[in-house]
Amino acid sequence: MLVDTHTHAWGGDTDELPWREPMLPPGWAGSYTHDRLVAEMDRLGVDEAVVVTNPLYGRGPRANEYTMRAIEAHPDRLYGVGHTDYFGGGRAGTVGGRGADRGRSSDEAAVRERIRQVVGHERMLGVRFYAALEYAEFPTDLDRTGAWIRDDALEAVFDELVAQDACLYVFPKAEQLEHVEAIAAENPDLSVVVDHMAFPDESTDPDEAPWADFEAVAEHDNTYVKVSSLPRSSDSGYPYSDLHDYVRNLLEWFGPERLLLGSDYPWMDDWADYGDCLRWVETVDWLSARDAAWLSYRSFRELHGL
């Protein structure tokens, strides 16, 4: 079995469900529909996939509507991960760190209701924090040391996710792994999934801090990592051998049971085709058949009780 734990799909810019901001992969101008995604899955032998909401729809009540439509159109193939306004008052803008003067109200009841709206569908698995980007209605500006995910007001988000048996998906840069570790430590009943291996780049080394802070994250058994979006981080091309030491370390620290394979397609379209984003695991002899099975589907199914 093969489960792609990180894809995207979005519809056309229509009056009925308009784009609030054209946040598209490099070189793209139009939609990538759920039907097109499933057709690509069929071509490559991908059994199931997780659609992560494209933030082009904003953070309002209809932010995740296209994702909901996707999983309802393909209830045996697709799952979803959404996002919303995580702060009461709904103001967009940069947020300070934990304990800072954040200049925004916190309406806990409203925040909890928004979380319930996102994960109320049985195939919506959780919500995503774009931690590596400044908090805004449309997260686009890089802030690789930002601490907004440690804001006190987010305790309501974490508590409600636990109450709904849903996950927190976090997209950080390496410098923010200390914040991820703190969230996992303070919320032991919350499953925390780090997207894209915290996006290693030219500033990181697999054996040194800050990326090696993953070892501290791994000490908490409620943490998981998506081994995803490799083509964008790689300088060597398929099968992305310059990133294999990162994957080896994750395998050592987390074990295969807490690693999940993902493509990040079609955001990878400028770097690789869909098949390459997933099939690189078949080229490495240091991944056992058991390891590959955990990455390919078993970790996902165990995490979500499927």
Short mmCIF file of C-alpha atoms in Angstrom, two decimals:
data_model
loop_
_atom_site.label_atom_id
_atom_site.label_comp_id
_atom_site.label_asym_id
_atom_site.label_seq_id
_atom_site.Cartn_x
_atom_site.Cartn_y
_atom_site.Cartn_z
CA MET A 1 0.00 0.00 0.00
CA LEU A 2 1.12 3.58 -0.65
CA VAL A 3 -0.26 6.65 1.13
CA ASP A 4 0.91 10.10 0.10
CA THR A 5 0.60 12.07 3.34
CA HIS A 6 1.08 15.52 1.80
CA THR A 7 -0.58 16.77 -1.38
CA HIS A 8 -2.50 19.87 -2.41
CA ALA A 9 -5.57 20.45 -4.55
CA TRP A 10 -7.57 23.58 -5.31
CA GLY A 11 -10.29 24.61 -7.70
CA GLY A 12 -10.61 27.40 -10.23
CA ASP A 13 -11.01 31.04 -9.22
CA THR A 14 -14.80 31.34 -9.33
CA ASP A 15 -17.41 33.76 -8.01
CA GLU A 16 -18.81 30.92 -5.90
CA LEU A 17 -15.47 29.98 -4.29
CA PRO A 18 -12.97 32.71 -5.15
CA TRP A 19 -9.26 32.79 -4.57
CA ARG A 20 -8.49 35.39 -1.95
CA GLU A 21 -4.81 35.49 -2.96
CA PRO A 22 -3.10 33.65 -5.88
CA MET A 23 -0.82 31.40 -3.81
CA LEU A 24 0.27 28.87 -6.43
CA PRO A 25 3.28 26.68 -7.19
CA PRO A 26 6.05 28.29 -9.26
CA GLY A 27 4.94 28.70 -12.85
CA TRP A 28 1.30 27.85 -12.15
CA ALA A 29 -1.68 29.99 -13.07
CA GLY A 30 -4.71 27.71 -12.71
CA SER A 31 -6.29 24.97 -10.66
CA TYR A 32 -5.11 21.52 -9.62
CA THR A 33 -8.39 19.77 -9.00
CA HIS A 34 -9.08 16.78 -6.79
CA ASP A 35 -10.09 14.78 -9.87
CA ARG A 36 -6.73 15.51 -11.46
CA LEU A 37 -4.94 14.51 -8.26
CA VAL A 38 -6.77 11.20 -8.07
CA ALA A 39 -6.04 10.53 -11.75
CA GLU A 40 -2.33 11.06 -11.00
CA MET A 41 -2.62 8.77 -7.98
CA ASP A 42 -4.16 6.08 -10.18
CA ARG A 43 -1.34 6.42 -12.70
CA LEU A 44 1.33 6.00 -10.03
CA GLY A 45 -0.37 3.42 -7.83
CA VAL A 46 -0.97 5.73 -4.87
CA ASP A 47 -3.83 4.26 -2.84
CA GLU A 48 -4.68 7.21 -0.59
CA ALA A 49 -3.53 10.79 -0.12
CA VAL A 50 -3.91 13.70 2.28
CA VAL A 51 -4.97 17.03 0.77
CA VAL A 52 -3.52 19.96 2.71
CA THR A 53 -5.64 23.08 2.25
CA ASN A 54 -4.15 25.72 -0.03
CA PRO A 55 -4.18 29.03 1.88
CA LEU A 56 -5.29 30.94 -1.22
CA TYR A 57 -8.82 30.70 0.21
CA GLY A 58 -7.83 32.69 3.34
CA ARG A 59 -8.62 31.79 6.95
CA GLY A 60 -12.36 32.48 6.95
CA PRO A 61 -15.34 30.11 7.25
CA ARG A 62 -14.86 28.78 3.70
CA ALA A 63 -11.09 28.33 3.91
CA ASN A 64 -11.31 24.53 3.82
CA GLU A 65 -14.38 24.13 1.65
CA TYR A 66 -12.51 22.87 -1.40
CA THR A 67 -10.63 20.34 0.72
CA MET A 68 -13.96 19.17 2.16
CA ARG A 69 -15.38 18.82 -1.34
CA ALA A 70 -12.33 16.81 -2.37
CA ILE A 71 -12.65 14.24 0.40
CA GLU A 72 -16.41 13.96 -0.13
CA ALA A 73 -15.90 13.42 -3.86
CA HIS A 74 -13.35 10.66 -3.17
CA PRO A 75 -14.26 9.26 0.26
CA ASP A 76 -12.23 6.10 -0.21
CA ARG A 77 -9.10 7.86 -1.46
CA LEU A 78 -8.58 11.28 0.15
CA TYR A 79 -8.16 12.75 3.61
CA GLY A 80 -7.73 16.41 4.53
CA VAL A 81 -5.75 18.77 6.75
CA GLY A 82 -7.08 22.30 7.15
CA HIS A 83 -6.23 25.64 8.64
CA THR A 84 -8.13 28.55 10.13
CA ASP A 85 -7.74 31.71 12.19
CA TYR A 86 -6.13 30.47 15.39
CA PHE A 87 -6.55 33.73 17.31
CA GLY A 88 -9.71 35.38 18.56
CA GLY A 89 -10.57 38.58 16.76
CA GLY A 90 -9.31 37.27 13.43
CA ARG A 91 -6.81 40.08 12.86
CA ALA A 92 -4.07 39.31 10.33
CA GLY A 93 -0.48 40.26 11.00
CA THR A 94 2.69 39.22 12.74
CA VAL A 95 2.36 37.75 16.22
CA GLY A 96 4.97 37.97 18.93
CA GLY A 97 6.37 35.13 20.99
CA ARG A 98 5.08 33.46 24.10
CA GLY A 99 4.22 35.99 26.77
CA ALA A 100 4.74 38.94 24.40
CA ASP A 101 2.38 41.90 23.95
CA ARG A 102 0.58 40.44 20.96
CA GLY A 103 -2.01 43.14 20.45
CA ARG A 104 -4.83 40.73 19.63
CA SER A 105 -7.77 39.41 21.60
CA SER A 106 -8.24 35.75 22.46
CA ASP A 107 -11.79 34.46 22.32
CA GLU A 108 -11.30 30.86 23.44
CA ALA A 109 -14.85 29.75 22.66
CA ALA A 110 -14.62 31.09 19.11
CA VAL A 111 -11.22 29.49 18.55
CA ARG A 112 -12.47 26.14 19.77
CA GLU A 113 -15.51 26.36 17.50
CA ARG A 114 -13.31 27.09 14.50
CA ILE A 115 -11.19 24.04 15.25
CA ARG A 116 -14.32 21.88 15.53
CA GLN A 117 -15.53 23.21 12.18
CA VAL A 118 -12.25 22.24 10.50
CA VAL A 119 -11.91 18.73 11.93
CA GLY A 120 -15.59 17.86 12.26
CA HIS A 121 -15.51 15.71 9.13
CA GLU A 122 -14.30 12.20 9.92
CA ARG A 123 -11.66 12.38 7.17
CA MET A 124 -10.26 15.77 8.26
CA LEU A 125 -7.21 14.79 10.27
CA GLY A 126 -6.12 18.05 11.87
CA VAL A 127 -4.91 21.60 11.31
CA ARG A 128 -1.68 23.06 10.00
CA PHE A 129 0.53 25.79 11.44
CA TYR A 130 2.68 27.60 8.85
CA ALA A 131 5.27 28.18 11.55
CA ALA A 132 8.07 29.20 9.16
CA LEU A 133 5.96 32.10 7.89
CA GLU A 134 4.72 35.22 9.61
CA TYR A 135 1.21 34.77 10.92
CA ALA A 136 -1.14 36.49 8.48
CA GLU A 137 -4.37 35.78 6.63
CA PHE A 138 -2.19 34.71 3.71
CA PRO A 139 1.07 33.23 5.07
CA THR A 140 3.76 34.19 2.56
CA ASP A 141 6.61 36.00 4.36
CA LEU A 142 9.42 33.82 5.68
CA ASP A 143 10.21 34.13 9.38
CA ARG A 144 12.49 31.23 10.18
CA THR A 145 12.93 32.18 13.84
CA GLY A 146 9.35 33.28 14.58
CA ALA A 147 7.81 32.16 17.86
CA TRP A 148 4.12 32.77 17.23
CA ILE A 149 3.39 29.04 17.59
CA ARG A 150 4.26 29.45 21.31
CA ASP A 151 1.62 32.11 21.87
CA ASP A 152 -0.38 31.49 25.06
CA ALA A 153 -3.63 31.96 23.13
CA LEU A 154 -2.94 28.76 21.20
CA GLU A 155 -3.51 26.59 24.28
CA ALA A 156 -7.19 26.50 23.29
CA VAL A 157 -6.20 25.13 19.88
CA PHE A 158 -4.10 22.37 21.38
CA ASP A 159 -6.75 21.43 23.94
CA GLU A 160 -9.51 21.28 21.33
CA LEU A 161 -7.41 19.18 18.95
CA VAL A 162 -6.91 16.65 21.75
CA ALA A 163 -10.64 16.71 22.52
CA GLN A 164 -11.41 16.03 18.85
CA ASP A 165 -8.70 13.35 18.51
CA ALA A 166 -7.07 15.42 15.77
CA CYS A 167 -3.44 16.22 14.99
CA LEU A 168 -1.34 19.36 14.88
CA TYR A 169 0.72 19.61 11.71
CA VAL A 170 3.58 22.10 11.93
CA PHE A 171 5.67 23.48 9.06
CA PRO A 172 8.78 24.99 10.74
CA LYS A 173 12.31 25.81 9.78
CA ALA A 174 15.07 24.15 11.78
CA GLU A 175 15.48 27.15 14.09
CA GLN A 176 11.92 26.62 15.32
CA LEU A 177 12.27 22.99 16.32
CA GLU A 178 12.85 24.06 19.91
CA HIS A 179 9.31 25.48 19.88
CA VAL A 180 7.93 22.25 18.42
CA GLU A 181 9.68 20.29 21.17
CA ALA A 182 8.18 22.55 23.84
CA ILE A 183 4.65 22.15 22.43
CA ALA A 184 5.03 18.36 22.38
CA ALA A 185 6.37 18.34 25.94
CA GLU A 186 3.57 20.54 27.29
CA ASN A 187 0.81 18.65 25.43
CA PRO A 188 1.65 14.95 25.73
CA ASP A 189 -1.82 13.87 24.52
CA LEU A 190 -1.50 15.91 21.32
CA SER A 191 -0.03 14.24 18.21
CA VAL A 192 2.40 16.69 16.61
CA VAL A 193 3.54 16.09 13.02
CA VAL A 194 6.45 18.08 11.55
CA ASP A 195 6.05 18.73 7.83
CA HIS A 196 8.83 18.42 5.25
CA MET A 197 11.60 17.44 7.71
CA ALA A 198 11.64 21.12 8.79
CA PHE A 199 12.84 22.02 5.28
CA PRO A 200 16.61 21.42 5.38
CA ASP A 201 18.56 23.90 3.25
CA GLU A 202 22.04 25.31 2.67
CA SER A 203 22.10 26.64 6.25
CA THR A 204 21.55 23.25 7.91
CA ASP A 205 23.63 20.17 8.62
CA PRO A 206 22.04 16.81 9.51
CA ASP A 207 24.38 16.32 12.46
CA GLU A 208 24.40 19.83 13.92
CA ALA A 209 22.00 22.22 15.58
CA PRO A 210 19.55 23.64 14.83
CA TRP A 211 18.38 20.84 12.51
CA ALA A 212 19.74 18.17 14.87
CA ASP A 213 17.31 19.54 17.49
CA PHE A 214 15.04 16.92 15.95
CA GLU A 215 16.73 14.47 18.32
CA ALA A 216 15.17 16.29 21.28
CA VAL A 217 11.80 16.40 19.51
CA ALA A 218 12.00 12.63 19.01
CA GLU A 219 12.25 12.07 22.76
CA HIS A 220 8.50 12.76 22.92
CA ASP A 221 6.55 9.79 21.63
CA ASN A 222 3.69 12.05 20.47
CA THR A 223 5.87 13.48 17.66
CA TYR A 224 6.09 12.41 14.02
CA VAL A 225 7.87 13.68 10.90
CA LYS A 226 6.80 13.82 7.27
CA VAL A 227 9.65 12.76 5.01
CA SER A 228 8.30 14.94 2.23
CA SER A 229 9.10 17.69 -0.26
CA LEU A 230 12.62 16.34 -0.81
CA PRO A 231 13.06 17.64 -4.37
CA ARG A 232 12.76 21.26 -3.26
CA SER A 233 15.50 20.87 -0.63
CA SER A 234 17.86 18.81 -2.79
CA ASP A 235 20.76 20.09 -4.87
CA SER A 236 21.60 16.69 -6.34
CA GLY A 237 18.39 15.65 -8.07
CA TYR A 238 16.69 12.27 -7.98
CA PRO A 239 17.05 10.20 -5.79
CA TYR A 240 18.08 13.19 -3.63
CA SER A 241 21.16 11.55 -2.11
CA ASP A 242 22.31 14.82 -0.53
CA LEU A 243 19.33 14.53 1.85
CA HIS A 244 19.75 10.88 2.76
CA ASP A 245 21.79 11.63 5.89
CA TYR A 246 18.87 13.72 7.15
CA VAL A 247 16.54 10.79 6.58
CA ARG A 248 18.99 8.35 8.21
CA ASN A 249 19.11 10.49 11.34
CA LEU A 250 15.33 10.75 11.49
CA LEU A 251 15.14 6.98 11.12
CA GLU A 252 17.54 6.56 14.05
CA TRP A 253 15.86 9.12 16.30
CA PHE A 254 12.17 8.47 15.59
CA GLY A 255 12.22 4.93 14.23
CA PRO A 256 10.27 4.12 11.07
CA GLU A 257 7.04 3.93 13.09
CA ARG A 258 6.93 7.76 13.40
CA LEU A 259 7.95 8.71 9.86
CA LEU A 260 5.45 9.37 7.07
CA LEU A 261 6.15 9.58 3.34
CA GLY A 262 4.77 12.51 1.39
CA SER A 263 5.23 14.24 -1.94
CA ASP A 264 4.10 17.89 -1.52
CA TYR A 265 2.82 17.62 -5.10
CA PRO A 266 2.00 19.62 -7.17
CA TRP A 267 4.10 22.20 -5.34
CA MET A 268 7.07 20.14 -6.50
CA ASP A 269 6.19 20.50 -10.18
CA ASP A 270 9.08 22.90 -10.79
CA TRP A 271 11.57 20.42 -9.30
CA ALA A 272 10.29 16.88 -9.96
CA ASP A 273 7.40 14.86 -11.29
CA TYR A 274 4.95 13.23 -8.91
CA GLY A 275 6.48 9.76 -9.12
CA ASP A 276 9.99 10.90 -8.23
CA CYS A 277 8.68 12.63 -5.09
CA LEU A 278 7.67 9.25 -3.66
CA ARG A 279 9.60 6.51 -5.42
CA TRP A 280 13.06 7.60 -4.28
CA VAL A 281 12.59 5.31 -1.27
CA GLU A 282 12.82 2.33 -3.62
CA THR A 283 16.39 3.29 -4.58
CA VAL A 284 18.05 3.28 -1.14
CA ASP A 285 19.47 0.03 0.18
CA TRP A 286 19.67 1.24 3.80
CA LEU A 287 15.87 1.26 4.10
CA SER A 288 14.67 -2.22 4.91
CA ALA A 289 11.40 -3.54 3.51
CA ARG A 290 9.94 -3.11 6.98
CA ASP A 291 11.14 0.50 7.19
CA ALA A 292 9.74 1.28 3.76
CA ALA A 293 6.37 -0.22 4.71
CA TRP A 294 6.14 1.99 7.79
CA LEU A 295 6.99 5.11 5.78
CA SER A 296 4.69 4.19 2.92
CA TYR A 297 1.50 3.50 4.87
CA ARG A 298 1.80 1.83 8.27
CA SER A 299 2.82 4.93 10.25
CA PHE A 300 -0.07 6.90 8.76
CA ARG A 301 -2.60 4.23 9.60
CA GLU A 302 -1.29 3.75 13.15
CA LEU A 303 -1.21 7.49 13.81
CA HIS A 304 -4.82 7.96 12.76
CA GLY A 305 -6.18 4.66 14.08
CA LEU A 306 -7.15 3.36 10.66
#
